[in-house]
XYZ file of C-alpha atoms in Angstrom:
716
model
C -0.006 0.009 0.005
C 1.170 3.592 -0.528
C 2.678 5.591 2.283
C 3.291 9.353 2.306
C 6.207 10.929 4.175
C 7.794 14.323 3.567
C 7.146 14.877 -0.113
C 7.594 11.284 -1.200
C 5.261 8.346 -1.748
C 6.563 4.814 -1.261
C 4.897 1.479 -1.973
C 5.296 -1.109 0.777
C 4.038 -4.645 1.168
C 1.391 -5.107 3.822
C -1.309 -7.607 4.658
C -4.283 -6.826 2.450
C -7.770 -6.353 3.760
C -10.139 -9.197 3.114
C -12.115 -8.795 -0.084
C -13.758 -12.232 -0.188
C -17.532 -12.443 0.113
C -19.100 -14.269 1.689
C -16.374 -15.199 4.159
C -17.999 -18.549 4.758
C -17.354 -19.556 1.145
C -13.812 -18.267 0.532
C -10.743 -19.008 2.607
C -8.791 -15.838 3.437
C -5.804 -17.837 4.651
C -5.697 -21.054 2.627
C -3.180 -23.760 3.463
C -1.329 -24.271 0.210
C 0.731 -27.342 -0.621
C 4.455 -27.339 -1.277
C 7.004 -30.095 -1.791
C 10.694 -30.593 -1.171
C 12.050 -33.542 -3.157
C 15.596 -34.902 -3.458
C 16.488 -35.697 -7.041
C 20.159 -36.620 -6.639
C 22.879 -36.139 -4.015
C 23.345 -32.599 -5.393
C 19.842 -31.678 -6.635
C 16.799 -30.544 -4.658
C 13.384 -29.745 -6.152
C 11.071 -27.154 -4.575
C 7.486 -26.917 -5.730
C 4.900 -24.442 -4.506
C 1.251 -24.365 -5.547
C -0.717 -21.116 -5.496
C -3.956 -23.069 -5.397
C -5.089 -25.864 -3.087
C -4.492 -28.596 -5.629
C -2.264 -31.663 -5.409
C 1.338 -31.380 -6.591
C 2.114 -33.987 -9.192
C 4.398 -34.778 -12.089
C 3.356 -34.230 -15.705
C 5.227 -34.848 -18.932
C 7.474 -31.923 -19.857
C 9.301 -31.210 -23.084
C 11.934 -29.333 -21.051
C 12.971 -32.460 -19.176
C 14.922 -35.342 -20.651
C 12.754 -37.904 -18.867
C 11.105 -38.690 -15.533
C 12.696 -36.894 -12.591
C 14.567 -39.403 -10.453
C 14.726 -39.534 -6.660
C 17.685 -39.950 -4.331
C 18.007 -41.744 -1.003
C 21.329 -40.081 -0.226
C 19.743 -37.562 2.160
C 19.032 -38.154 5.873
C 16.404 -36.219 7.807
C 16.175 -34.830 11.359
C 13.049 -33.168 12.749
C 12.573 -30.833 15.694
C 9.818 -28.535 16.856
C 11.477 -25.614 15.053
C 12.763 -27.154 11.798
C 13.219 -30.116 9.538
C 16.790 -30.642 8.312
C 17.916 -32.839 5.428
C 21.610 -33.615 5.103
C 23.249 -35.000 1.957
C 26.836 -35.661 0.903
C 27.152 -32.200 -0.705
C 25.005 -29.980 1.432
C 22.079 -29.373 3.725
C 18.489 -28.166 3.387
C 16.755 -26.711 6.423
C 13.019 -25.961 6.564
C 12.228 -23.520 9.373
C 8.621 -23.701 10.540
C 7.918 -20.240 11.971
C 8.594 -17.920 10.327
C 8.661 -20.159 7.238
C 12.043 -20.366 5.496
C 14.046 -22.755 3.324
C 17.779 -22.513 3.786
C 20.629 -24.173 1.844
C 24.135 -24.845 3.169
C 27.145 -26.457 1.529
C 28.942 -29.624 2.635
C 31.048 -27.614 5.083
C 27.995 -26.021 6.685
C 28.497 -22.585 5.121
C 25.310 -20.714 4.139
C 24.602 -20.822 0.398
C 21.219 -19.057 0.118
C 17.849 -18.874 1.843
C 14.377 -17.639 1.131
C 13.568 -14.046 2.170
C 10.250 -13.319 3.856
C 8.262 -10.143 4.549
C 10.286 -7.500 6.377
C 13.627 -9.153 5.703
C 16.035 -7.557 6.195
C 14.964 -4.635 8.398
C 15.073 -1.716 5.958
C 13.284 1.460 4.908
C 13.187 0.022 1.398
C 10.619 -2.505 0.077
C 12.270 -5.755 -1.064
C 9.912 -8.311 -2.538
C 9.380 -11.284 -0.208
C 8.948 -14.939 -1.220
C 5.320 -14.692 -2.275
C 2.647 -15.026 -4.932
C 0.326 -12.507 -6.411
C -3.369 -13.010 -7.077
C -4.325 -10.607 -9.831
C -7.546 -8.707 -9.219
C -8.197 -8.609 -12.962
C -8.720 -12.333 -13.485
C -7.730 -14.070 -10.205
C -4.709 -15.537 -12.019
C -1.612 -16.305 -10.026
C 2.084 -15.613 -10.531
C 4.986 -16.129 -8.148
C 8.077 -14.392 -6.764
C 10.771 -16.582 -5.272
C 13.066 -14.294 -3.254
C 16.439 -15.704 -2.230
C 19.215 -13.998 -0.272
C 22.382 -12.954 -2.090
C 25.728 -12.748 -0.348
C 27.518 -9.415 -0.530
C 30.207 -10.657 -2.998
C 28.100 -13.160 -4.929
C 28.291 -13.335 -8.720
C 25.629 -14.803 -11.032
C 25.919 -16.213 -14.561
C 23.885 -17.895 -17.272
C 20.240 -17.155 -18.178
C 20.856 -18.084 -21.809
C 22.543 -16.289 -24.681
C 22.861 -12.917 -23.028
C 24.909 -10.194 -24.708
C 24.942 -7.873 -21.658
C 27.609 -7.908 -18.908
C 28.770 -11.434 -18.175
C 28.157 -11.278 -14.410
C 24.373 -10.801 -14.132
C 24.522 -9.391 -10.577
C 22.719 -6.067 -10.645
C 20.746 -6.858 -13.829
C 17.053 -7.570 -14.321
C 16.435 -9.991 -17.148
C 13.188 -10.787 -18.960
C 13.440 -14.434 -20.046
C 11.085 -14.513 -23.010
C 12.164 -15.323 -26.531
C 12.532 -12.377 -28.857
C 14.418 -11.637 -32.043
C 17.471 -9.965 -30.552
C 17.892 -7.641 -33.555
C 21.643 -7.637 -32.944
C 24.162 -8.518 -30.256
C 24.155 -5.441 -27.993
C 20.744 -5.260 -26.284
C 18.996 -7.132 -23.479
C 16.757 -8.968 -25.937
C 17.295 -12.725 -26.047
C 17.123 -15.127 -28.953
C 17.805 -17.925 -26.461
C 16.644 -17.157 -22.923
C 17.174 -20.069 -20.551
C 15.558 -19.996 -17.084
C 18.727 -21.291 -15.401
C 21.597 -19.565 -13.677
C 24.502 -20.458 -11.418
C 26.231 -18.639 -8.576
C 29.797 -18.168 -7.463
C 28.647 -19.398 -4.055
C 28.222 -22.999 -5.047
C 24.725 -23.453 -6.411
C 22.508 -23.088 -9.476
C 18.742 -22.782 -10.075
C 16.431 -23.902 -12.868
C 12.938 -22.484 -13.118
C 10.979 -25.310 -14.684
C 8.319 -23.483 -16.690
C 7.661 -22.218 -20.188
C 5.724 -19.213 -18.912
C 7.520 -15.859 -18.975
C 10.171 -15.524 -16.290
C 11.900 -12.369 -15.017
C 14.910 -12.573 -12.721
C 15.959 -9.557 -10.663
C 19.565 -10.404 -9.856
C 19.864 -7.871 -7.018
C 19.032 -4.900 -9.192
C 16.026 -3.642 -7.185
C 17.504 -4.662 -3.845
C 21.132 -5.743 -3.699
C 20.698 -8.474 -1.110
C 17.785 -10.127 -2.875
C 17.585 -12.354 -5.988
C 13.936 -12.536 -7.048
C 12.710 -15.088 -9.593
C 9.350 -13.973 -10.976
C 7.455 -16.761 -12.731
C 4.271 -16.346 -14.720
C 3.350 -19.948 -13.867
C 0.801 -20.676 -11.126
C 3.019 -23.566 -9.989
C 6.505 -22.497 -8.934
C 8.870 -25.364 -9.788
C 12.509 -24.767 -8.845
C 15.439 -27.172 -9.116
C 18.400 -26.197 -6.920
C 21.824 -27.724 -7.663
C 24.743 -27.702 -5.235
C 28.407 -27.670 -6.157
C 31.032 -26.005 -8.321
C 30.032 -24.810 -11.833
C 31.019 -28.081 -13.511
C 28.975 -30.064 -10.942
C 25.978 -27.760 -11.342
C 25.978 -27.995 -15.132
C 26.285 -31.792 -15.075
C 23.318 -31.932 -12.671
C 21.230 -29.467 -14.700
C 21.834 -31.315 -17.979
C 21.115 -34.661 -16.323
C 17.582 -33.253 -15.804
C 17.069 -31.336 -19.057
C 19.304 -33.405 -21.363
C 22.751 -33.127 -22.897
C 23.931 -32.204 -26.364
C 24.771 -35.192 -28.607
C 27.880 -34.677 -30.706
C 27.058 -33.364 -34.211
C 28.615 -35.091 -37.214
C 32.323 -34.583 -37.970
C 31.719 -32.558 -41.111
C 29.853 -29.903 -39.057
C 33.127 -29.019 -37.308
C 34.591 -27.781 -40.606
C 34.068 -24.303 -42.098
C 30.545 -23.271 -43.135
C 30.950 -20.860 -46.098
C 28.020 -18.532 -46.425
C 26.693 -15.070 -47.155
C 23.255 -13.534 -47.380
C 22.707 -14.819 -49.981
C 23.852 -17.088 -52.820
C 21.293 -16.578 -55.590
C 21.945 -19.232 -58.167
C 23.372 -22.638 -58.939
C 26.149 -21.027 -60.951
C 27.125 -18.834 -57.996
C 27.184 -21.789 -55.581
C 29.283 -23.884 -57.943
C 31.702 -21.005 -58.379
C 32.191 -20.547 -54.623
C 32.776 -24.271 -54.196
C 35.353 -24.336 -57.006
C 37.194 -21.307 -55.639
C 37.323 -22.717 -52.100
C 39.229 -25.652 -53.509
C 41.219 -23.564 -56.005
C 42.446 -21.231 -53.261
C 42.972 -24.166 -50.828
C 40.674 -22.765 -48.164
C 39.483 -25.755 -46.121
C 35.710 -25.980 -45.933
C 32.991 -28.573 -45.390
C 29.637 -26.808 -45.786
C 28.143 -24.308 -48.214
C 25.072 -22.581 -46.859
C 22.323 -21.209 -49.083
C 20.430 -18.538 -47.212
C 17.208 -16.738 -48.172
C 17.839 -16.656 -51.945
C 17.357 -20.269 -53.062
C 13.576 -19.788 -53.513
C 12.009 -18.170 -56.555
C 11.244 -15.129 -54.385
C 13.877 -14.092 -51.864
C 12.759 -14.832 -48.258
C 9.593 -16.624 -49.380
C 10.123 -19.988 -47.695
C 8.139 -22.511 -49.767
C 10.713 -25.375 -49.594
C 11.259 -25.381 -53.369
C 14.402 -24.399 -55.311
C 13.963 -21.612 -57.817
C 13.446 -23.127 -61.239
C 14.786 -20.045 -63.006
C 18.158 -19.961 -61.156
C 18.789 -23.584 -60.127
C 18.727 -25.862 -63.155
C 19.541 -29.118 -61.362
C 19.530 -28.874 -57.560
C 20.003 -32.591 -57.048
C 22.890 -32.690 -59.474
C 24.472 -29.609 -57.854
C 24.228 -31.177 -54.397
C 25.689 -34.440 -55.647
C 28.593 -32.678 -57.356
C 29.299 -30.628 -54.213
C 29.249 -33.811 -52.205
C 31.885 -35.328 -54.447
C 34.032 -32.281 -53.664
C 33.655 -32.818 -49.918
C 30.853 -30.262 -49.300
C 27.567 -30.636 -47.476
C 24.732 -28.237 -48.356
C 22.846 -26.233 -45.723
C 19.498 -24.568 -46.535
C 17.713 -21.671 -44.843
C 13.965 -21.655 -44.042
C 11.562 -20.405 -41.381
C 8.122 -21.518 -40.066
C 6.236 -18.260 -40.723
C 4.286 -17.900 -43.976
C 3.178 -14.577 -45.409
C -0.031 -14.329 -47.404
C 1.855 -14.299 -50.695
C 3.656 -17.552 -49.922
C 2.444 -20.447 -52.054
C 2.197 -22.705 -48.971
C 0.121 -20.210 -46.986
C -3.150 -21.779 -48.094
C -1.872 -25.281 -47.321
C -1.122 -24.233 -43.793
C -4.359 -22.344 -43.206
C -6.642 -24.788 -44.987
C -5.033 -27.669 -43.108
C -5.475 -25.928 -39.787
C -1.730 -26.141 -39.154
C -1.349 -22.533 -37.957
C -1.459 -20.837 -34.575
C -4.892 -19.242 -34.301
C -5.603 -15.731 -33.132
C -7.174 -14.959 -29.756
C -10.586 -15.518 -31.319
C -9.617 -19.052 -32.244
C -9.891 -18.583 -36.023
C -7.448 -16.930 -38.430
C -3.693 -16.454 -38.030
C -2.746 -13.484 -35.850
C -0.287 -12.080 -38.420
C 1.658 -14.449 -40.654
C 0.563 -18.079 -40.615
C 2.821 -19.417 -37.857
C 3.198 -23.189 -37.961
C 1.808 -24.741 -34.791
C 4.366 -27.305 -33.635
C 2.044 -28.403 -30.827
C -0.193 -29.862 -33.589
C 1.039 -33.343 -34.619
C -0.588 -32.949 -38.065
C 1.300 -29.708 -38.605
C 4.569 -31.337 -37.599
C 3.947 -34.183 -40.022
C 3.195 -31.745 -42.868
C 6.368 -29.827 -42.052
C 8.493 -32.991 -41.837
C 7.278 -33.867 -45.339
C 8.493 -30.541 -46.707
C 11.944 -30.950 -45.132
C 12.163 -34.619 -46.048
C 11.851 -33.759 -49.711
C 14.909 -31.508 -49.429
C 16.901 -33.952 -47.337
C 16.108 -36.695 -49.860
C 17.759 -34.501 -52.499
C 20.956 -34.741 -50.493
C 20.752 -31.612 -48.364
C 22.834 -32.140 -45.205
C 21.341 -29.678 -42.725
C 18.433 -27.279 -42.330
C 18.875 -23.811 -40.827
C 16.048 -23.406 -38.291
C 15.945 -19.630 -38.385
C 13.622 -17.397 -36.344
C 11.189 -19.145 -33.920
C 11.252 -16.347 -31.324
C 8.008 -14.760 -32.472
C 5.284 -17.296 -31.751
C 2.132 -15.267 -30.975
C 1.907 -14.619 -27.240
C -1.897 -14.228 -27.409
C -2.420 -17.017 -29.939
C -4.378 -20.210 -29.305
C -2.444 -23.442 -29.913
C -3.484 -26.995 -30.667
C -2.122 -28.038 -27.282
C -5.081 -26.226 -25.721
C -2.839 -23.572 -24.224
C -2.243 -19.978 -25.206
C 1.044 -18.365 -26.057
C 1.529 -17.581 -22.362
C 2.921 -21.154 -22.140
C 3.586 -21.929 -25.798
C 5.594 -18.849 -26.813
C 8.792 -19.880 -25.025
C 8.196 -23.562 -25.744
C 7.957 -22.858 -29.490
C 11.727 -22.899 -30.166
C 12.090 -26.243 -28.360
C 9.276 -27.826 -30.411
C 10.739 -26.264 -33.586
C 14.315 -27.406 -32.839
C 13.124 -30.944 -32.173
C 11.008 -31.197 -35.332
C 13.953 -30.167 -37.561
C 16.483 -32.301 -35.672
C 14.289 -35.432 -35.683
C 13.552 -35.463 -39.407
C 17.199 -34.685 -40.298
C 18.427 -37.496 -38.073
C 15.841 -39.878 -39.532
C 16.582 -39.138 -43.191
C 20.330 -38.498 -43.142
C 21.511 -40.285 -40.026
C 23.042 -37.004 -38.779
C 21.517 -35.318 -35.746
C 22.011 -31.613 -36.499
C 20.265 -28.292 -37.059
C 21.557 -24.700 -37.337
C 19.173 -22.925 -34.998
C 18.771 -19.385 -33.727
C 16.038 -19.651 -31.044
C 16.068 -21.874 -27.988
C 14.606 -22.572 -24.565
C 15.542 -24.958 -21.765
C 16.021 -28.431 -23.313
C 16.995 -27.149 -26.746
C 20.561 -28.255 -26.078
C 19.403 -31.783 -26.944
C 19.055 -30.644 -30.552
C 22.356 -28.980 -31.573
C 23.571 -26.751 -32.867
C 22.806 -23.037 -32.368
C 24.411 -19.777 -33.410
C 24.446 -16.241 -31.994
C 22.187 -14.308 -34.315
C 22.738 -11.084 -36.223
C 25.738 -9.377 -34.601
C 26.846 -5.909 -35.688
C 30.205 -5.489 -37.467
C 31.988 -3.837 -34.553
C 34.507 -4.577 -31.836
C 31.780 -4.136 -29.196
C 29.564 -6.650 -30.929
C 32.462 -9.105 -31.171
C 33.053 -8.823 -27.412
C 29.328 -9.093 -26.704
C 29.202 -12.197 -28.900
C 31.881 -13.826 -26.715
C 29.941 -12.945 -23.548
C 26.836 -14.496 -25.085
C 28.730 -17.660 -25.976
C 30.110 -17.952 -22.455
C 26.672 -17.415 -20.968
C 25.171 -19.949 -23.354
C 27.787 -22.482 -22.321
C 26.889 -21.871 -18.674
C 23.228 -22.567 -19.587
C 23.696 -26.197 -20.646
C 24.708 -25.826 -24.313
C 27.853 -27.723 -25.355
C 27.906 -26.504 -28.966
C 27.490 -22.894 -30.144
C 28.681 -20.692 -32.990
C 28.520 -17.122 -34.317
C 28.699 -15.277 -37.619
C 32.410 -14.514 -38.174
C 32.880 -10.808 -38.897
C 29.409 -9.811 -37.749
C 26.246 -10.018 -39.854
C 24.729 -6.658 -40.684
C 27.143 -5.109 -43.209
C 30.266 -6.041 -45.128
C 32.781 -7.076 -42.495
C 35.616 -4.529 -42.193
C 38.800 -6.262 -43.224
C 40.686 -5.856 -39.937
C 37.694 -6.950 -37.862
C 37.085 -9.921 -40.129
C 40.759 -10.904 -39.821
C 40.607 -10.842 -35.988
C 37.146 -12.472 -35.735
C 38.198 -15.391 -37.962
C 40.493 -17.162 -35.458
C 37.930 -16.537 -32.735
C 35.493 -18.478 -34.924
C 38.150 -21.126 -35.667
C 38.501 -21.700 -31.934
C 34.771 -22.037 -31.285
C 32.863 -25.315 -31.366
C 31.702 -24.515 -34.895
C 32.620 -21.849 -37.465
C 30.491 -20.104 -40.073
C 31.241 -16.985 -42.140
C 27.867 -15.369 -42.823
C 26.318 -11.968 -43.351
C 26.218 -9.155 -45.877
C 28.549 -9.886 -48.823
C 31.244 -10.379 -49.543
C 32.325 -13.135 -47.154
C 34.636 -15.065 -49.429
C 38.294 -14.216 -48.683
C 39.288 -13.831 -52.370
C 36.713 -11.011 -52.622
C 38.987 -9.019 -50.241
C 42.610 -9.536 -51.282
C 45.269 -12.259 -51.544
C 46.413 -11.533 -48.017
C 42.965 -12.400 -46.646
C 43.041 -15.715 -48.527
C 46.316 -16.498 -46.758
C 44.851 -15.511 -43.403
C 41.932 -17.875 -43.977
C 44.363 -20.686 -44.830
C 46.345 -20.104 -41.657
C 43.411 -19.797 -39.232
C 41.457 -22.688 -40.782
C 44.650 -24.713 -41.142
C 45.086 -24.423 -37.392
C 41.507 -25.569 -36.787
C 41.583 -28.466 -39.211
C 44.909 -29.810 -37.915
C 43.528 -29.555 -34.349
C 40.498 -31.676 -35.315
C 41.522 -34.673 -33.134
C 41.619 -32.353 -30.099
C 38.310 -30.696 -31.081
C 36.529 -34.055 -31.570
C 37.873 -35.430 -28.241
C 36.796 -32.296 -26.373
C 33.409 -32.369 -28.058
C 32.808 -35.950 -27.022
C 33.972 -35.497 -23.417
C 31.990 -32.234 -23.046
C 28.904 -33.922 -24.430
C 29.194 -36.783 -21.972
C 29.387 -34.388 -19.016
C 27.011 -31.646 -20.194
C 29.830 -29.132 -20.286
C 30.482 -26.330 -22.801
C 33.318 -26.449 -25.291
C 33.678 -22.668 -24.875
C 34.274 -22.215 -21.140
C 34.610 -19.311 -18.753
C 37.933 -19.386 -16.939
C 36.273 -20.057 -13.577
C 34.726 -23.244 -14.971
C 38.160 -24.875 -14.846
C 39.562 -22.702 -12.033
C 36.704 -22.150 -9.527
C 39.123 -21.599 -6.621
C 40.914 -18.749 -8.389
C 39.059 -15.464 -7.484
C 40.434 -13.578 -10.463
C 39.113 -16.119 -12.969
C 35.566 -15.103 -11.982
C 36.217 -11.542 -13.204
C 37.331 -12.232 -16.824
C 34.789 -12.160 -19.648
C 36.921 -11.415 -22.736
C 38.901 -14.691 -22.726
C 37.811 -18.304 -22.601
C 38.984 -21.893 -22.503
C 38.367 -23.927 -25.649
C 37.974 -27.352 -24.144
C 40.091 -28.164 -21.114
C 43.562 -27.311 -22.415
C 43.497 -24.214 -24.648
C 43.164 -20.644 -23.428
C 41.930 -18.173 -26.086
C 42.172 -14.378 -25.941
C 40.687 -12.776 -29.084
C 41.813 -9.350 -30.238
C 39.040 -6.784 -29.765
C 40.941 -3.821 -31.245
C 43.349 -3.176 -34.046
C 46.304 -3.592 -31.676
C 48.170 -6.872 -32.215
C 48.684 -7.510 -28.523
C 46.532 -7.374 -25.398
C 46.488 -7.900 -21.672
C 45.713 -11.523 -20.833
C 44.980 -13.008 -17.465
C 46.395 -16.554 -16.987
C 44.893 -18.781 -14.302
C 47.198 -20.658 -11.906
C 49.823 -22.903 -13.482
C 52.198 -22.414 -16.364
C 50.996 -21.640 -19.918
C 52.795 -21.976 -23.261
C 52.103 -19.829 -26.305
C 50.808 -22.098 -29.079
C 52.287 -19.950 -31.825
C 55.653 -18.904 -30.310
C 56.415 -21.520 -27.656
C 57.024 -18.862 -25.004
C 56.346 -19.881 -21.399
C 54.237 -17.733 -19.090
C 53.627 -17.934 -15.371
C 49.967 -18.182 -14.292
C 47.849 -16.458 -11.613
C 48.812 -13.071 -13.060
C 48.316 -10.699 -15.988
C 50.643 -10.507 -18.995
C 50.900 -8.309 -22.063
C 51.045 -10.823 -24.913
C 51.525 -10.156 -28.596
C 49.597 -12.300 -31.070
C 51.493 -14.507 -33.468
C 51.061 -14.651 -37.231
C 47.474 -15.734 -36.616
C 45.849 -12.670 -35.018
C 44.809 -14.200 -31.718
C 46.450 -15.090 -28.422
C 46.356 -18.848 -27.885
C 48.005 -20.604 -24.972
C 48.262 -24.250 -23.935
C 48.208 -25.616 -20.390
C 51.625 -26.818 -19.289
C 52.131 -30.604 -19.544
C 49.553 -30.993 -22.323
C 49.629 -33.315 -25.317
C 47.753 -31.839 -28.285
C 46.892 -34.336 -31.029
C 47.161 -32.945 -34.580
C 46.271 -34.386 -37.964
C 47.583 -33.589 -41.429
C 45.806 -30.665 -43.086
C 43.035 -31.640 -45.508
C 40.592 -29.550 -47.524
C 37.615 -31.209 -45.851
C 37.044 -33.509 -42.918
C 36.066 -36.266 -45.382
C 39.630 -36.294 -46.683
C 41.389 -36.489 -43.307
C 43.799 -39.347 -42.591
C 43.121 -40.429 -39.024
C 45.705 -43.233 -39.153
C 48.612 -40.856 -38.640
C 48.559 -38.457 -35.691
C 51.130 -35.984 -34.477
C 51.312 -35.525 -30.704
C 52.655 -32.074 -29.895
C 53.944 -31.901 -26.346
C 53.722 -28.572 -24.497
C 55.746 -28.983 -21.331
C 58.068 -26.764 -19.282
C 59.907 -29.588 -17.523
C 60.329 -33.388 -17.372
C 56.901 -34.259 -16.015
C 54.568 -36.533 -17.970
C 52.292 -34.687 -20.432
C 48.671 -35.787 -20.903
C 45.858 -35.141 -23.325
C 42.718 -36.502 -24.946
C 42.271 -38.187 -28.343
C 39.222 -39.502 -30.142
C 38.563 -40.965 -33.570
C 35.468 -39.457 -35.255
C 33.255 -42.410 -34.340
C 35.107 -43.736 -31.318
C 35.362 -43.198 -27.587
C 37.604 -40.660 -25.895
C 41.108 -41.932 -24.965
C 43.575 -40.444 -22.511
C 47.159 -40.110 -23.762
C 50.310 -39.817 -21.684
C 53.789 -39.072 -23.040
C 56.974 -39.430 -21.042
C 59.778 -36.845 -21.447
C 61.908 -37.758 -24.454
C 59.553 -40.537 -25.608
C 58.522 -40.826 -29.245
C 55.204 -42.579 -28.545
C 52.487 -42.614 -25.850
C 53.124 -44.590 -22.683
C 50.357 -46.984 -23.710
C 48.736 -47.180 -27.122
C 44.949 -46.968 -26.495
C 44.165 -47.938 -30.115
C 46.433 -50.977 -30.375
C 48.455 -49.902 -33.400
C 45.506 -48.594 -35.443
C 47.132 -45.160 -35.404
C 50.725 -44.188 -36.111
C 51.910 -41.720 -33.479
C 54.574 -39.101 -34.018
C 55.665 -37.067 -30.980
C 57.016 -33.517 -31.440
C 58.015 -30.857 -28.918
């Protein structure tokens, strides 16, 4: 209620007057059910109902399967509290006043709910509560948890804003980001983790807003538009938390080997002749590449997605795809699930009832948006994509998906309040499933996502501007995405909106080459020979580095997939006990052994923070001491790349495509400052991950994990 004092009006929370009539029929103080369940030794589930209805489990697209239960927790009960103790922490339920408190394995406070009047203040922090709207009696919830004074928060999806979310208020609802430098999110994920040893997942598809201490510094408030508040709390270091979260929502399977090569693209190739020319020049100029992407221009009318090649500009699509395949190229095709009135498939969608209906339950709201909650619509859509995949197309770009009508009516029986955020997940799965079924390769190239979309890789970072700031924001987004359960993620090298400035393109290229996947895409030109001979040589060097590192990349992809970890990692992910590593957002670890510091200005050197331990420059061999800052100059490839001391990096001979690689001969490059044993990971494209160890002075691994199937050559 409002309060007036000395020329200011404040709004404070207070117990409302009763407005129920008659009082004999409505309960002013209902007893509402809640549940505390133990999912694993590290995972606790809290559920709170805003109505007096039983709490139960229902099928959820966001979850990878039924939620398990754990018997690793013991319970003690007193008149004041109930306390559960597990191997990694403690949960305490205080009876009066009601509180839920979490502690770590050493008994240190992690976080606790905050009730009315906590802490004593002249301000008005939101308590752990729910709101009953007068307008329609609908409910929404606010879960208020205490923040420690030095706590840092990360995740929440592909966020381009400051890496540490403390002090930010984020609206987690899918939206075309329109670039890489706003708070809009192509891929909001209702999950975050804390520097204090925990993470939280808000299990809902309703809109979520998280106030990470912006309104009141001590309070982290999770606002959920769902009438049932369903929170998973994970205890542990970041790597533990991510493994627990992805055990619940699913992990990213490893995409096919060819997807790790270069994707050559622009917006857009307009004809068969143009595509064939690009393919021929990639091989002529010896620029390694595996995929050629055709964006919006392969239809008769640009942007009009009707799933048919233009007959005036593509004489023989099947022949073109086959010829490109013989050259070692896969073909990627753009499309989207919105159909304008002029699109030839518009009537198919509307007449078949495959669209999201407007609030009146009849016509489309704007464009005809395919309703992926309708099995018949999904089957129709699968048929369209199958025709293309049967031609030999390797992958479908699942563009857009953020704009499902919020007020639309869906075949699921729910409105966009619940279906809007779920739309990307349904969309991702539909494309991934049919591609896997027809080609055998589980892959998409998607822009939108929600919790669970990591099960359908892979995704890229949207339409970044062609600036240094956008490049830095893109890295922050990738790090945040990795801390939200996504193993694989990419970005448009050079930025998307305009022609990439040469210097920016040159510096962005090795950043792309040291990401899980690499695509050059955006306003033309994107092909290096359209710049100058020097750019062609820079492409060869950066991509040559990536292609020869393919055994390392594949091994890290497989291990990361198994654990639910990102390939692009924040420094603190590997060094959680190093306070300085929590402060760095313009560097990253590519897998477990490589530290990457892109160049975000025209200077050819930069300040680099190295976590504890020794580090060796990949390009120059220079040794650096860790746990401190260094000014490091980039090598001939314009990026700073360092290797953990005592690391074995497997390399393979350079090939023009992954299809031409010889995996029977592997070079083991040893990066070591002394005579200790060096270790590393190796994996064949279709095999398991193997650990390698090399003794000082040895010319082969200590033990051959592949029994002579590979010839090893050790270099230092």
